[in-house]
């Protein structure tokens, strides 16, 4: 059989079930568009549906056209006949509060039936989001189509938002929305893949007139009945024991199954999709439906595209077991075969199968500090706008009047709020004080009263403040006025708020004071630098022996004037790089040595903190493999950091630039060793240990001799001595390199850097970037895994090396990268172990004597043996349950 469906489109019959007593703990079942307080129990499923009221405040209730509903369509489930449409706003969201709260796993099902509700007979298309990430694009072929899509989603907060986004192809609507709590230990996807599982097919095999939904399915999944003409269906009325594992396929589903009509043939499924990077997970359910006592038990192998997934499966009678792929099946053509492996009587059986597609989730939700603050603000003013879901995401759909900044590595932050002319009353909300990245605040022409609050001056990035047209009392604080006079802040307030002494003229016009720069913050930074400098030079005697190669640079650290900086860069003539904070220029010191000068741009808000962080750190740590710090400038309100110039740029661009002289395997190992030494020093040579937090090939710089140094310490953190981990509210790092465990737990320790380093190592081996961008984005781990599973490493090794390397050395390096990127941080190696491993890779490579050409390309090294952790590359498909002796 073959599936070609993209969406999970059902016939209405699949909806029904003969049940009346659903266990509904934690179920959320919303009949979208039903009139207020019209709760009812669906007679077929026994499930109680509620109206939208508590979950959404926008949209309009509508009914389908008569021809599609009762009495013309008596079989239609009641919940389908009405729906909620969203003619207003690009984004409308339902807020669901799963019973398991934060980190709970939930099945969420959205159902859509158009039924010509608007009389236009025009099928709309729109997008469905879970939080800030795309879940499904909803499309219809006929007005009578029932489109059902199910996703398995983790709640990262106490709530989950399901958003309908208008993409300009008609008004979005929804018929039914349901949430079912799942056992956290099932339907997991491997680390390294950030995404959610969307149901592709869920089939109850061997029973063609089944109903689809069952009371004893504690997760209320919909199982489509299916049988093939080539199969015999089996059915038993004996109850099946489904208690063996967390998947709990219902008894009715397990009581049916199919075997091939001709026992020598296999049971087969295939499906095709257009994207070759598509990832699927399958879950297969087996139970023998024939009394034990016959002379042969069933025994069979399950394979995917001829690769064996599970060998010698032998289901027990009346006892359900679940087999699942613990690795994603990647590709656009998929064929599952179940083939007998034992004697003639060992005919295979299959009772049910679930196929899930991975929907990649790469966007981050808004930083929680800002989410909390803006929710508070919304509550204070009962803001009369469509402020639902995440304030900043999905990217193009931030809240009306709210603007955010988006970076690749960190969660979006709110930088602008414009609620001009929005009927706001009461005092200026204190929650604004927490929006610490705010640059623009426009609350003009409302009815705000009370004093102008002092906390506004704490918003250090504020560049535009408009409070005109309110009835505010009191005066704008002196510090805001100063910032305004200095040109740092464009300030607009009513005239009565401008006097800072009793003697001002009462007839002053409303004025907007334009301006410039904060002297205060600059002074503070300067002071800080001095204190650190002092502190460090006192500690100099204790430090500095950490690495025999470490060059003492302390005495060279010096402060430059802005004029000196301008002079050394020839008036900022040659820009050699650009970061989030500003531009990097090429410079030359008086002694002739070249330097790189990183200048903080006045407009960079985030950069300031990172800049400061980096300056502090560089003053403190010195190592041959860390960016060498020459000095800094803090003069004229301009800040600059001066480093040793690294002639060969960063590793990322070096690898990707195919015009440069290709790096040999030996050079790559040396670069890896350099970078590992730098990190090892941060982790184990510094007290407290320092976590870099943004290890990536773009932050590894190469000097003229290709010696590698770690750079960019803007996000680095020292960990307190007394503990090994620390929880950080905001997760930062770069996609592709970000440790998935840290992203989930926010529990930071040095193993997060180890994970990122493992990715860099894979880049060095393969020449591919961490995220490979074709039509779809593939993570480098995803890219290499299928090759490694087949023992084929020559296909992934960077072809620029032309096969010229010692294979064992490369294998060992791959093993190291695997050991760095293990899912559980506790199972990852330390940087010291990585360093030792890399050094022995280099030894192997150097020991092979004269370079020999090895054929590459088609050569396959099947099943190359590894010294340790061989399970890492085996297919790693897990057998659930199936205890012996039953
Ligand atoms: C969840 O599944 C696990 C493993 O299958 C099982 O041990 C556990 O009892 C289940 N929890 C619940 C609440 O059903
Ligand atoms: C069963 O299948 C095998 C292999 O495809 C074939 O040789 C055999 O003739 C088939 N038997 C029947 C009864 O169709
Ligand atoms: C805020 O919105 C109003 C009305 O849309 C507009 O006139 C004003 O310029 C906006 N303010 C800012 C700072 O963009």
PDB file of N, CA and C and ligand atoms in Angstrom, residues 183 185 245-246, ligand 1:
ATOM      1  N   UNK A 183       1.765  10.579  28.323  1.00  0.00           N
ATOM      2  CA  UNK A 183       2.818  10.146  29.237  1.00  0.00           C
ATOM      3  C   UNK A 183       4.134  10.718  28.705  1.00  0.00           C
ATOM      4  N   UNK A 185       7.019   9.846  28.931  1.00  0.00           N
ATOM      5  CA  UNK A 185       8.093   8.932  28.520  1.00  0.00           C
ATOM      6  C   UNK A 185       7.861   8.310  27.139  1.00  0.00           C
ATOM      7  N   UNK A 245       3.471  -1.203  28.232  1.00  0.00           N
ATOM      8  CA  UNK A 245       4.282  -0.010  28.021  1.00  0.00           C
ATOM      9  C   UNK A 245       3.396   1.224  27.971  1.00  0.00           C
ATOM     10  N   UNK A 246       4.023   2.370  27.852  1.00  0.00           N
ATOM     11  CA  UNK A 246       3.287   3.626  27.933  1.00  0.00           C
ATOM     12  C   UNK A 246       2.443   3.950  26.715  1.00  0.00           C
TER      13      UNK A 246
HETATM   14  C1  LIG B   1       4.334   6.227  31.603  1.00  0.00           C
HETATM   15  O1  LIG B   1       5.055   5.250  30.884  1.00  0.00           O
HETATM   16  C2  LIG B   1       6.039   4.614  31.658  1.00  0.00           C
HETATM   17  C3  LIG B   1       6.892   3.754  30.754  1.00  0.00           C
HETATM   18  O2  LIG B   1       6.164   3.053  29.845  1.00  0.00           O
HETATM   19  C4  LIG B   1       5.356   3.838  32.766  1.00  0.00           C
HETATM   20  O3  LIG B   1       6.313   3.179  33.552  1.00  0.00           O
HETATM   21  C5  LIG B   1       4.568   4.811  33.610  1.00  0.00           C
HETATM   22  O4  LIG B   1       3.843   4.119  34.590  1.00  0.00           O
HETATM   23  C6  LIG B   1       3.596   5.599  32.763  1.00  0.00           C
HETATM   24  N1  LIG B   1       2.992   6.636  33.566  1.00  0.00           N
HETATM   25  C7  LIG B   1       1.669   6.781  33.606  1.00  0.00           C
HETATM   26  C8  LIG B   1       1.179   7.913  34.459  1.00  0.00           C
HETATM   27  O5  LIG B   1       0.908   6.070  32.994  1.00  0.00           O
END
